[in-house]
Structure formats: structure tokens, C-alpha cells
Coordinates of C-alpha atoms in Angstrom, one line a residue:
X489 CA 16.6 -10.0 -20.9
X490 CA 20.0 -8.5 -20.7
X491 CA 20.6 -6.1 -17.8
X492 CA 21.0 -2.4 -18.5
X493 CA 22.1 0.1 -15.8
X494 CA 21.7 3.8 -15.5
X495 CA 24.0 5.6 -13.1
X496 CA 23.2 9.1 -11.8
X497 CA 26.1 11.1 -10.2
X498 CA 25.0 14.2 -8.1
X499 CA 28.2 16.3 -8.1
X500 CA 26.7 19.5 -6.7
X501 CA 24.6 17.8 -4.0
X502 CA 26.4 19.6 -1.2
X503 CA 25.4 22.9 -2.6
X504 CA 22.0 22.1 -4.0
X505 CA 20.6 20.9 -0.7
X506 CA 20.7 24.6 0.2
X507 CA 19.7 26.0 -3.2
X508 CA 18.1 23.9 -5.9
X509 CA 19.8 24.6 -9.3
X510 CA 16.7 26.5 -10.5
X511 CA 17.0 28.8 -7.5
X512 CA 20.8 29.5 -7.8
X513 CA 21.5 32.9 -9.2
X514 CA 23.7 32.5 -12.3
X515 CA 25.8 35.4 -11.1
X516 CA 25.8 34.3 -7.5
X517 CA 29.0 33.2 -5.8
X518 CA 28.4 30.3 -3.4
X519 CA 30.6 27.8 -1.7
X520 CA 30.2 24.9 0.8
X521 CA 32.7 24.6 3.6
X522 CA 33.7 21.5 5.5
X523 CA 36.1 22.1 8.4
X524 CA 36.6 25.7 7.1
X525 CA 37.8 24.5 3.7
X526 CA 35.9 24.5 0.4
X527 CA 34.4 21.2 -0.5
X528 CA 32.0 22.4 -3.3
X529 CA 31.5 25.6 -5.2
X530 CA 29.4 27.2 -7.9
X531 CA 30.6 28.0 -11.3
X532 CA 30.9 31.7 -10.5
X533 CA 33.0 30.9 -7.5
X534 CA 35.3 28.7 -9.6
X535 CA 35.6 31.4 -12.2
X536 CA 36.5 33.9 -9.5
X537 CA 39.5 31.8 -8.3
X538 CA 38.0 29.5 -5.7
X539 CA 39.7 26.1 -5.5
X540 CA 39.1 22.8 -3.8
X541 CA 40.3 22.7 -0.1
X542 CA 40.9 26.5 -0.1
X543 CA 40.6 28.0 3.4
X544 CA 37.6 30.1 4.4
X545 CA 39.7 33.2 5.1
X546 CA 41.3 32.9 1.7
X547 CA 38.1 32.6 -0.3
X548 CA 36.5 35.5 1.7
X549 CA 39.5 37.7 0.8
X550 CA 39.4 36.6 -2.8
X551 CA 35.6 36.9 -3.2
X552 CA 34.1 39.4 -0.7
X553 CA 30.6 38.8 -2.0
X554 CA 30.7 35.0 -1.5
X555 CA 27.8 33.2 0.2
X556 CA 29.1 30.5 2.6
X557 CA 27.3 27.3 3.6
X558 CA 28.4 24.7 6.1
X559 CA 28.1 21.2 4.8
X560 CA 25.2 19.2 6.1
X561 CA 25.6 15.4 5.5
X562 CA 22.1 14.8 7.0
X563 CA 20.5 17.0 4.4
X564 CA 22.5 15.3 1.6
X565 CA 21.4 11.9 2.7
X566 CA 17.8 13.0 2.9
X567 CA 18.1 14.5 -0.6
X568 CA 19.5 11.3 -1.9
X569 CA 16.5 9.4 -0.5
X570 CA 14.1 11.9 -2.1
X571 CA 15.8 11.5 -5.5
X572 CA 15.7 7.7 -5.2
X573 CA 12.0 7.9 -4.4
X574 CA 11.3 9.9 -7.5
X575 CA 13.3 7.5 -9.6
X576 CA 11.0 4.6 -8.6
X577 CA 8.5 5.7 -11.2
X578 CA 10.9 4.4 -13.9
X579 CA 12.0 1.1 -12.3
X580 CA 11.6 -0.6 -8.9
X581 CA 15.3 -1.5 -8.9
X582 CA 17.0 1.6 -7.5
X583 CA 20.0 1.3 -5.2
X584 CA 22.5 3.6 -3.4
X585 CA 26.2 3.6 -4.0
X586 CA 29.2 5.7 -3.0
X587 CA 30.2 9.2 -4.0
X588 CA 26.7 10.6 -4.2
X589 CA 25.6 8.1 -6.9
X590 CA 22.4 6.2 -7.6
X591 CA 22.0 3.1 -9.8
X592 CA 18.9 1.9 -11.7
X593 CA 18.4 -1.4 -13.5
X594 CA 16.2 -0.4 -16.5
X595 CA 16.4 -3.4 -18.8
X596 CA 12.7 -4.3 -18.2
X597 CA 11.5 -0.6 -18.5
X598 CA 12.7 0.3 -22.0
X599 CA 9.6 -0.9 -23.9
X600 CA 7.3 0.8 -21.4
X601 CA 9.0 4.2 -21.7
X602 CA 9.8 4.0 -25.4
X603 CA 13.5 3.2 -25.4
X604 CA 16.7 4.3 -23.7
X605 CA 16.7 7.8 -25.2
X606 CA 13.1 8.6 -24.0
X607 CA 13.8 7.1 -20.6
X608 CA 16.9 9.2 -20.1
X609 CA 15.0 12.3 -21.2
X610 CA 12.3 11.6 -18.5
X611 CA 14.9 11.0 -15.8
X612 CA 16.6 14.3 -16.6
X613 CA 13.2 16.0 -16.5
X614 CA 12.5 14.7 -13.0
X615 CA 15.9 15.9 -11.8
X616 CA 15.4 19.3 -13.2
X617 CA 12.1 19.5 -11.4
X618 CA 13.8 18.6 -8.1
X619 CA 16.6 21.1 -8.8
X620 CA 19.4 18.5 -8.9
X621 CA 22.3 18.6 -11.3
X622 CA 23.3 15.2 -12.6
X623 CA 25.8 13.4 -14.7
X624 CA 24.0 10.4 -16.3
X625 CA 25.4 7.3 -18.0
X626 CA 24.1 4.0 -19.3
X627 CA 26.0 0.7 -19.5
X628 CA 25.5 -3.1 -19.4
X629 CA 27.2 -3.2 -15.9
X630 CA 26.4 -1.2 -12.8
X631 CA 30.0 -0.4 -11.9
X632 CA 30.7 0.4 -15.6
X633 CA 27.9 3.0 -15.6
X634 CA 29.1 4.3 -12.2
X635 CA 32.6 4.9 -13.5
X636 CA 31.3 6.6 -16.6
X637 CA 29.0 8.9 -14.6
X638 CA 32.0 10.0 -12.5
X639 CA 34.5 10.3 -15.3
X640 CA 34.0 14.1 -15.7
X641 CA 35.0 14.8 -12.1
X642 CA 38.6 13.8 -12.1
X643 CA 40.8 16.8 -11.1
X644 CA 37.8 18.9 -10.1
X645 CA 35.0 19.0 -7.6
X646 CA 32.6 20.8 -10.0
X647 CA 30.6 19.3 -12.8
X648 CA 31.7 20.8 -16.1
X649 CA 29.2 19.2 -18.5
X650 CA 25.8 18.4 -16.9
X651 CA 24.2 17.8 -20.3
X652 CA 26.6 15.2 -21.6
X653 CA 25.1 11.7 -21.9
X654 CA 27.1 8.5 -22.0
X655 CA 25.1 5.6 -23.4
X656 CA 26.9 2.3 -24.1
X657 CA 24.7 -0.7 -24.7
X658 CA 27.2 -3.4 -25.7
X659 CA 29.6 -5.0 -23.3
X660 CA 32.6 -5.0 -25.7
X661 CA 32.2 -1.3 -26.4
X662 CA 32.0 -0.6 -22.7
X663 CA 35.3 -2.4 -22.1
X664 CA 36.9 -0.3 -24.7
X665 CA 35.6 2.9 -23.1
X666 CA 36.6 1.8 -19.6
X667 CA 40.2 1.2 -20.8
X668 CA 40.4 5.0 -21.6
X669 CA 39.3 6.1 -18.1
X670 CA 41.8 7.4 -15.6
X671 CA 42.8 5.1 -12.8
X672 CA 42.1 7.8 -10.3
X673 CA 38.4 7.0 -10.6
X674 CA 38.9 3.9 -8.4
X675 CA 38.5 4.8 -4.7
X676 CA 40.5 1.6 -3.9
X677 CA 43.5 3.0 -5.9
X678 CA 43.8 6.3 -4.1
X679 CA 46.4 5.1 -1.5
X680 CA 48.6 3.6 -4.3
X681 CA 48.0 6.4 -6.9
X682 CA 51.5 7.7 -6.8
X683 CA 53.0 4.3 -7.2
X684 CA 50.7 3.5 -10.1
X685 CA 51.6 6.8 -11.8
X686 CA 55.2 6.0 -11.2
X687 CA 55.0 2.9 -13.3
X688 CA 53.0 4.7 -16.1
X689 CA 49.7 3.1 -15.1
X690 CA 47.4 6.0 -15.6
X691 CA 44.3 4.3 -17.2
X692 CA 42.1 1.4 -16.4
X693 CA 43.4 -0.3 -19.5
X694 CA 46.9 -0.2 -18.3
X695 CA 45.8 -1.4 -14.9
X696 CA 44.1 -4.4 -16.6
X697 CA 47.4 -5.3 -18.3
X698 CA 49.3 -5.7 -15.0
X699 CA 49.8 -9.2 -13.5
X700 CA 46.8 -9.9 -11.3
X701 CA 48.8 -11.7 -8.6
X702 CA 51.2 -8.8 -8.2
X703 CA 48.4 -6.2 -8.3
X704 CA 46.5 -8.2 -5.7
X705 CA 49.5 -8.4 -3.4
X706 CA 50.3 -4.7 -3.6
X707 CA 46.8 -3.1 -3.8
X708 CA 44.4 -5.7 -2.3
X709 CA 41.6 -7.8 -3.7
X710 CA 39.0 -5.0 -3.6
X711 CA 40.4 -3.2 -6.6
X712 CA 40.3 -6.4 -8.6
X713 CA 36.7 -7.1 -7.6
X714 CA 35.6 -3.6 -8.7
X715 CA 37.4 -4.0 -12.0
X716 CA 35.8 -7.4 -12.7
X717 CA 32.3 -6.1 -11.9
X718 CA 32.8 -3.1 -14.2
X719 CA 34.1 -5.2 -17.1
X720 CA 31.3 -7.7 -16.7
X721 CA 33.5 -10.6 -15.5
X722 CA 31.8 -10.9 -12.1
X723 CA 28.2 -11.0 -11.0
X724 CA 26.9 -7.8 -9.4
X725 CA 24.5 -7.9 -6.5
X726 CA 22.7 -4.9 -5.0
X727 CA 20.0 -4.3 -2.4
X728 CA 17.2 -2.2 -3.7
X729 CA 15.7 0.6 -1.6
X730 CA 12.7 0.0 0.7
X731 CA 9.5 1.8 -0.1
X732 CA 7.7 3.2 3.0
X733 CA 4.1 2.0 3.5
X734 CA 2.7 5.5 3.5
X735 CA 3.9 8.6 1.6
X736 CA 4.7 11.9 3.4
X737 CA 7.5 14.2 2.4
X738 CA 8.6 17.6 3.6
X739 CA 11.0 20.3 2.4
X740 CA 12.4 23.5 4.0
X741 CA 12.2 26.6 1.9
X742 CA 15.3 28.8 1.5
X743 CA 13.5 31.8 2.9
X744 CA 10.1 33.2 4.0
X745 CA 7.8 33.2 1.0
X746 CA 4.6 35.3 1.1
X747 CA 2.9 34.2 -2.1
X748 CA 1.5 30.8 -2.6
X749 CA 2.3 30.6 -6.3
X750 CA 6.0 31.0 -5.6
X751 CA 6.2 27.8 -3.7
X752 CA 4.8 25.7 -6.5
X753 CA 8.3 24.7 -7.7
X754 CA 9.0 23.1 -4.3
X755 CA 5.6 21.4 -4.3
X756 CA 6.4 20.1 -7.7
X757 CA 9.5 18.5 -6.3
X758 CA 7.5 16.8 -3.6
X759 CA 5.0 15.7 -6.2
X760 CA 7.7 14.0 -8.2
X761 CA 8.5 11.9 -5.2
X762 CA 4.8 11.0 -4.8
X763 CA 4.9 9.8 -8.4
X764 CA 7.7 7.4 -7.6
X765 CA 6.0 6.1 -4.5
X766 CA 2.7 5.5 -6.4
X767 CA 4.5 3.7 -9.2
X768 CA 6.4 1.4 -6.8
X769 CA 3.2 0.6 -4.9
X770 CA 1.0 0.4 -8.0
X771 CA -1.5 2.8 -6.4
X772 CA -3.6 5.8 -7.4
X773 CA -4.2 8.7 -5.0
X774 CA -7.7 10.0 -4.3
X775 CA -7.0 12.6 -1.7
X776 CA -3.9 14.8 -1.1
X777 CA -3.1 16.9 1.9
X778 CA -0.7 19.9 1.5
X779 CA 0.6 21.7 4.6
X780 CA 2.1 25.2 4.3
X781 CA 4.1 25.7 7.5
X782 CA 4.6 29.1 9.1
X783 CA 6.5 30.5 12.0
X784 CA 7.6 28.2 14.8
X785 CA 8.6 28.8 18.4
X786 CA 7.1 31.5 20.6
X787 CA 5.3 33.0 17.6
X788 CA 4.2 29.7 16.2
X789 CA 1.3 29.8 13.7
X790 CA -0.7 26.8 12.7
X791 CA 0.1 25.5 9.2
X792 CA -2.3 26.2 6.3
X793 CA -3.9 22.9 5.4
X794 CA -5.1 22.4 1.8
X795 CA -7.2 19.2 1.3
X796 CA -7.6 18.2 -2.3
X797 CA -10.1 15.5 -3.1
X798 CA -10.2 13.9 -6.5
X799 CA -13.3 12.8 -8.3
X800 CA -11.4 9.9 -9.7
X801 CA -8.1 8.3 -8.4
X802 CA -5.2 9.6 -10.4
X803 CA -1.4 9.0 -10.6
X804 CA -0.3 11.3 -13.5
X805 CA 2.1 14.1 -12.7
X806 CA 0.6 16.7 -15.1
X807 CA -2.9 16.2 -13.8
X808 CA -2.1 16.4 -10.1
X809 CA 0.2 19.4 -10.7
X810 CA -2.6 21.3 -12.4
X811 CA -4.9 20.7 -9.5
X812 CA -2.3 21.9 -7.0
X813 CA -1.6 24.9 -9.1
X814 CA -5.2 25.9 -9.3
X815 CA -5.7 25.4 -5.6
X816 CA -2.7 27.5 -4.7
X817 CA -3.9 30.3 -7.0
X818 CA -7.0 30.9 -4.8
X819 CA -5.2 30.4 -1.5
X820 CA -4.7 33.5 0.7
X821 CA -1.7 33.1 3.0
X822 CA -2.0 34.8 6.4
X823 CA 1.7 34.4 7.1
X824 CA 5.0 33.7 5.2
X825 CA 5.7 30.0 4.5
X826 CA 8.9 28.4 5.6
X827 CA 8.3 24.8 4.8
X828 CA 5.9 22.6 2.8
X829 CA 4.7 19.0 3.4
X830 CA 2.8 16.7 1.0
X831 CA 1.0 13.6 2.1
X832 CA -1.2 11.0 0.3
X833 CA -4.0 10.5 2.8
X834 CA -6.2 8.3 0.6
X835 CA -5.0 5.8 -2.0
X836 CA -6.4 2.7 -3.7
X837 CA -5.2 0.0 -6.1
X838 CA -4.4 1.4 -9.6
X839 CA -6.8 0.2 -12.3
X840 CA -5.1 -1.6 -15.2
X841 CA -4.9 0.5 -18.4
X842 CA -7.0 -0.4 -21.4
X843 CA -5.0 -2.5 -23.8
X844 CA -7.7 -3.1 -26.4
X845 CA -7.4 -2.0 -30.0
X846 CA -10.4 0.4 -29.9
X847 CA -11.0 2.9 -27.1
X848 CA -13.7 2.2 -24.6
X849 CA -16.2 4.7 -23.2
X850 CA -14.4 4.6 -19.9
X851 CA -11.6 6.7 -21.5
X852 CA -14.0 9.5 -22.0
X853 CA -15.3 9.2 -18.4
X854 CA -11.7 9.8 -17.2
X855 CA -11.6 13.0 -19.1
X856 CA -14.9 14.0 -17.5
X857 CA -13.6 13.3 -14.0
X858 CA -10.5 15.4 -14.7
X859 CA -12.6 18.3 -15.8
X860 CA -14.6 18.1 -12.6
X861 CA -11.5 18.0 -10.5
X862 CA -10.1 21.1 -12.2
X863 CA -13.4 22.9 -11.6
X864 CA -13.4 21.9 -7.9
X865 CA -9.8 23.1 -7.5
X866 CA -10.7 26.5 -9.0
X867 CA -14.2 27.0 -7.5
X868 CA -14.2 24.9 -4.3
X869 CA -16.0 21.7 -3.2
X870 CA -19.3 23.4 -2.5
X871 CA -19.5 25.2 -5.9
X872 CA -19.5 22.1 -8.2
X873 CA -22.8 20.2 -7.7
X874 CA -24.3 17.0 -9.0
X875 CA -28.0 16.0 -9.1
X876 CA -28.9 13.2 -6.6
X877 CA -32.4 11.7 -7.3
X878 CA -34.5 10.8 -4.3
X879 CA -37.1 8.1 -4.0
X880 CA -40.1 10.4 -3.9
X881 CA -42.9 11.1 -6.5
X882 CA -43.2 14.8 -5.6
X883 CA -41.2 16.7 -8.3
X884 CA -40.0 19.4 -5.9
X885 CA -38.4 16.9 -3.6
X886 CA -37.5 14.2 -6.1
X887 CA -34.0 15.6 -6.6
X888 CA -31.4 17.3 -4.4
X889 CA -28.0 18.9 -5.3
X890 CA -24.9 17.9 -3.5
X891 CA -21.1 18.4 -4.0
X892 CA -19.5 16.1 -6.7
X893 CA -17.0 15.0 -4.1
X894 CA -19.7 13.8 -1.7
X895 CA -21.7 12.3 -4.5
X896 CA -19.0 9.7 -5.1
X897 CA -19.7 8.2 -1.7
X898 CA -23.5 7.9 -2.3
X899 CA -25.3 4.8 -3.5
X900 CA -24.6 4.2 -7.2
X901 CA -28.1 3.0 -7.7
X902 CA -29.5 6.4 -6.7
X903 CA -27.3 8.2 -9.2
X904 CA -28.3 5.7 -11.9
X905 CA -31.9 6.8 -11.5
X906 CA -31.0 10.1 -13.2
X907 CA -30.5 8.4 -16.5
X908 CA -32.9 5.5 -16.2
X909 CA -36.3 5.7 -17.9
X910 CA -38.9 3.0 -18.1
X911 CA -41.2 2.6 -21.2
X912 CA -44.3 3.6 -19.2
X913 CA -42.7 6.6 -17.5
X914 CA -44.5 9.9 -18.3
X915 CA -42.5 12.7 -19.9
X916 CA -40.8 15.2 -17.6
X917 CA -39.7 18.8 -18.4
X918 CA -36.1 19.8 -18.8
X919 CA -36.6 22.9 -16.6
X920 CA -38.5 22.8 -13.4
X921 CA -39.5 26.0 -11.7
X922 CA -38.1 26.6 -8.2
X923 CA -41.7 27.2 -7.1
X924 CA -44.9 26.5 -9.0
X925 CA -46.6 29.6 -10.3
X926 CA -50.4 30.0 -10.2
X927 CA -52.4 30.1 -13.4
X928 CA -55.4 32.2 -14.2
X929 CA -58.6 30.5 -15.6
X930 CA -60.3 32.1 -18.6
X931 CA -63.2 30.5 -20.4
X932 CA -62.7 27.4 -18.3
X933 CA -59.1 27.0 -19.6
X934 CA -55.8 27.6 -17.8
X935 CA -54.1 30.8 -19.1
X936 CA -50.3 31.6 -19.0
X937 CA -49.7 34.7 -21.1
X938 CA -51.9 32.9 -23.6
X939 CA -54.6 30.2 -23.5
X940 CA -53.2 26.7 -22.9
X941 CA -54.3 23.6 -24.6
X942 CA -54.1 20.2 -22.8
X943 CA -52.2 17.6 -24.8
X944 CA -52.2 14.7 -22.4
X945 CA -54.3 12.9 -19.9
X946 CA -53.9 13.4 -16.2
X947 CA -50.9 11.9 -14.4
X948 CA -52.0 11.6 -10.8
X949 CA -49.5 12.1 -7.9
X950 CA -50.5 11.5 -4.3
X951 CA -47.6 11.5 -1.9
X952 CA -46.2 13.0 1.3
X953 CA -48.9 11.7 3.7
X954 CA -46.2 10.0 5.8
X955 CA -44.6 13.3 6.9
X956 CA -47.7 15.5 7.1
X957 CA -47.0 17.2 3.7
X958 CA -49.7 15.6 1.6
X959 CA -49.7 16.4 -2.2
X960 CA -52.6 15.5 -4.4
X961 CA -52.2 16.7 -8.0
X962 CA -53.2 15.9 -11.6
X963 CA -50.3 16.8 -14.0
X964 CA -50.9 17.7 -17.7
X965 CA -48.8 18.6 -20.6
X966 CA -50.1 21.9 -22.1
X967 CA -49.2 23.9 -25.2
X968 CA -49.7 27.6 -26.0
X969 CA -50.4 29.0 -29.5
X970 CA -46.6 29.5 -30.0
X971 CA -46.2 25.7 -29.5
X972 CA -44.3 26.1 -26.2
X973 CA -45.1 23.3 -23.9
X974 CA -45.5 23.5 -20.2
X975 CA -46.0 21.1 -17.4
X976 CA -49.0 22.1 -15.3
X977 CA -51.1 20.6 -12.6
X978 CA -54.4 21.0 -10.9
X979 CA -54.9 20.6 -7.1
X980 CA -57.3 18.0 -6.0
X981 CA -59.3 17.4 -2.8
X982 CA -60.3 21.1 -2.6
X983 CA -56.8 22.4 -2.0
X984 CA -56.2 25.8 -3.4
X985 CA -53.7 28.6 -3.0
X986 CA -54.4 31.7 -0.9
X987 CA -55.6 33.6 -3.9
X988 CA -58.0 30.8 -4.8
X989 CA -56.0 29.4 -7.7
X990 CA -56.2 25.7 -8.3
X991 CA -54.1 25.5 -11.5
X992 CA -50.3 25.9 -11.5
X993 CA -47.4 25.7 -14.0
X994 CA -44.5 23.7 -12.6
X995 CA -42.0 23.3 -15.6
X996 CA -41.1 24.0 -19.1
X997 CA -40.2 21.6 -21.8
X998 CA -37.2 22.2 -24.1

């Protein structure tokens, strides 16, 4: 299989670590300063006259409404790591490179994601969710893709066309495209840039035409090595990123947010990283912990903890996002949120997808579990219940109701009793009264709004002697003149109710 590389250049990373691109005001004027000089600026600032390396005082005089940030390399490195984690859902071979770029080897991923166009679309979607502007390119060599991704940045520090996609799948076509790129793209050529321009060597094609021995003597071997790797004449070796054994990611909010729904976009960014981690580990998550952090310091407030338990382990973005959204919708915040943290507290090995021609019943079971998880997220753990049969002959204690989440941990054989019926088992009503109701006796027949006719012989139940709650009953199926059938019983051994009744109705057949 031939290698195929995708390069992602993050040109506005210095600015977007403070404001994701979906949070930047289109009319806002923002710049990032490094040593009191502009190193990155928004499109509004550029339109207002801001220039690269302009001093702080000059930009403040030119743009009085400008918002200034001080460059934070630590935040930039952390953001690169988060982006790389999110990209792991498309390929395990993700590596860092210079100039705020990431490289992905996707030759083995094309069939899984439906081709290069579909894969690039999914990558752009992930970056939009994380609030990161990218320049994306695809090429048979890693350095070739890296040069193409950075080709729009020559002479400017601002990305002009974030939507432009450069896909080159054949090596010969890549070499033709590289020949047209400016030589200023090469970091190793910066010191000799004036000399190269002086001999009319402005493109990589012109640089390729120079004698290698003389070029090596004047510019060093590094520039030749980079050119050979970009043109596919030398083997490329990279070290892939390491995946942590556990997932936990945190992000600071740009301000104090008082409504839980407003922080969903930041949580979605953390969820995208979780998707990459699960894909790299081939795991599915069964429990998620979300922490909404509040004030720190002297007025510290404990974070709001949301624990989300899944009825079935999952790893799909849309499903997990829906659960988080439903849970946030019913969350009441007692203080503004300044940061959010997401952790996968319980995971397990991901089950292999069904590859048979015809669907199996398990596929429908997954839809059932997703519905239960959605109901739990909306109503709470204690509001969605499941029947749990008990090993007891007494109808009123033969079943209990417990939370669906807790039911997953119970013995599977007990749950199986609910749908298991032996040939000799007597019929049971669909509806069982919460408490048996006494019946009147008229003309030696039980009476319940009308005379009842017995249709079956007695089913005798004697149980409860081991805990002092002895029950001795004979159950019958009875029918009234309207053909409505009831489940009634007669007390034995002289036991009667306080009013002297010895016949009771306990259930109703559907």
C-alpha cells in the first residue's frame, strides 16, 4: 500500500488558544503580541492596517479598540497535543512537525472512511468543532504535504484561504507542484534567502536545478535532505505521538459562564479528543465524568460533578454528545463556570462491528440501549426502571423495580426469568394490582361489579414460611359477563381479612 500523507497547518494557533474561531467576533479586532510586537492578528486587525512585527504602541494608536493578548507558547503546545489526540480517530500515525503543523499517514484509512474526500471532510469537521483554523493538504510524501499546507503563508502571518484544499495523489504531479512553490518556504533557506534571490533562484524548481555540490557547500546538507524527502527521493521516518493510558482533558473558558448550555461547545471539543483516544485504544466508554469548575482561591467553590452512566458502552460522537447535551439541559449551576474537565472513568474493549450480509438482532438491541441512555440523561438514573424478577412464588414479591443502570450489574439469569416461560407454567395477568382487593360473595360466587365465573382449576401457592410471612392461597382465572378476565384467589387455612373476606382479586388479564 502506497503511503499518503495529510498535513495540517494551524496558522492562527497563537490567537485561537485564547478565542476559538467560533467564538471570535467577526467585527472584533484582536492581535497577539510577542516582545511587544505583533506576531498574529485577526482579519479585522489586518484590514485596519496592522502588520507583522508592528509595535504595541503603534497598533494601539492605529486601532484604539484593539484587544491585545500576550503569546503563550505553553497554551499553544497544549492545543497542538489536543488536536493531535482528536486526529487519532482517523489514523494511529500522527506526528508533530515544525511551524505549528501536524502530519498524518492515512494510506490505510481511506477505505474505512470512504476515500480521501470524505476523510478530509471529517478532519475539517473535527477542527471546526475544536475552533481551530487549518490549511490542509494531501500528498504522497510527508514533507511535500507539509510544504503545500504552508504555501499560503508566504509574505503574511495570516491565513487567507482556510477553505482551500490541496490534494495531490501522484508523485509526479507533486513534483511539478513543488517546483512552483517559493524557496522562502524552506526554513533552512532563510539565512541564504537574499543570496538565492540574487541569482534568480525564487522557486523550489530553480533550487533543484542548481548543482548539488555547490548548493551543499554554500547552504548545508539540511536543505538538500528536506528537498529529497519532499520530492520522494529519500525515506521519511517519523515518531508517532504516544497515547496516554487514561483519558482526562481540561480547558479554560474565556470568561465566566452562568448557563450550562453555553459551555456545550467547549465540551464538544473535549469530546472530540475523547473520540481520538478511544479509537487509538480500541475502547468503548461506559461512564463519563464531567466537572464544571467554579471560583478558585479564597472564594473557592467545589466543582459541579456530572456522572453519566451508559446502559451500553459507546464510542460514537453523536450519541455521546446527545447524552451530554441532555444532561446539561437539566443542570442548575450554583455559580459561574470558568473551566470544564472531561474524563473517561470506565472503559472496556470495543466489540467488533457486525460484518455479515444481513443484520442481526443485536443491532436493534443497540438502538434500545441508546434510547434508555437518552431517557436516563433527561429524567435521571432513578426515574428509568427495569423489572428484576425474584426467586419467590408470592406474586407481590416476585418482582422488584430497580434503575436500568444498576440492573446491568445484576445477575443475567435473573433478568432472563422475565421472558422465560415453561410449558407447564400457569398463565399470569399483564396487570397486577398494587394491593389485592377483597371480593364480595353472592349466591356462593365471587362478585366484582358482576358475578365471576371460574375458568380454571386452583393453582396453590404456599410460601413465606421462612420469614414469618406465610401465604396460603388458591389462585383461579375468573371471567365476568363482559368477558373480562381476572386473577383471583381464596385464602386457605382459615385466614381472612379484617372484614371477613376470604376472596380477593389480584390482577387483570389484557
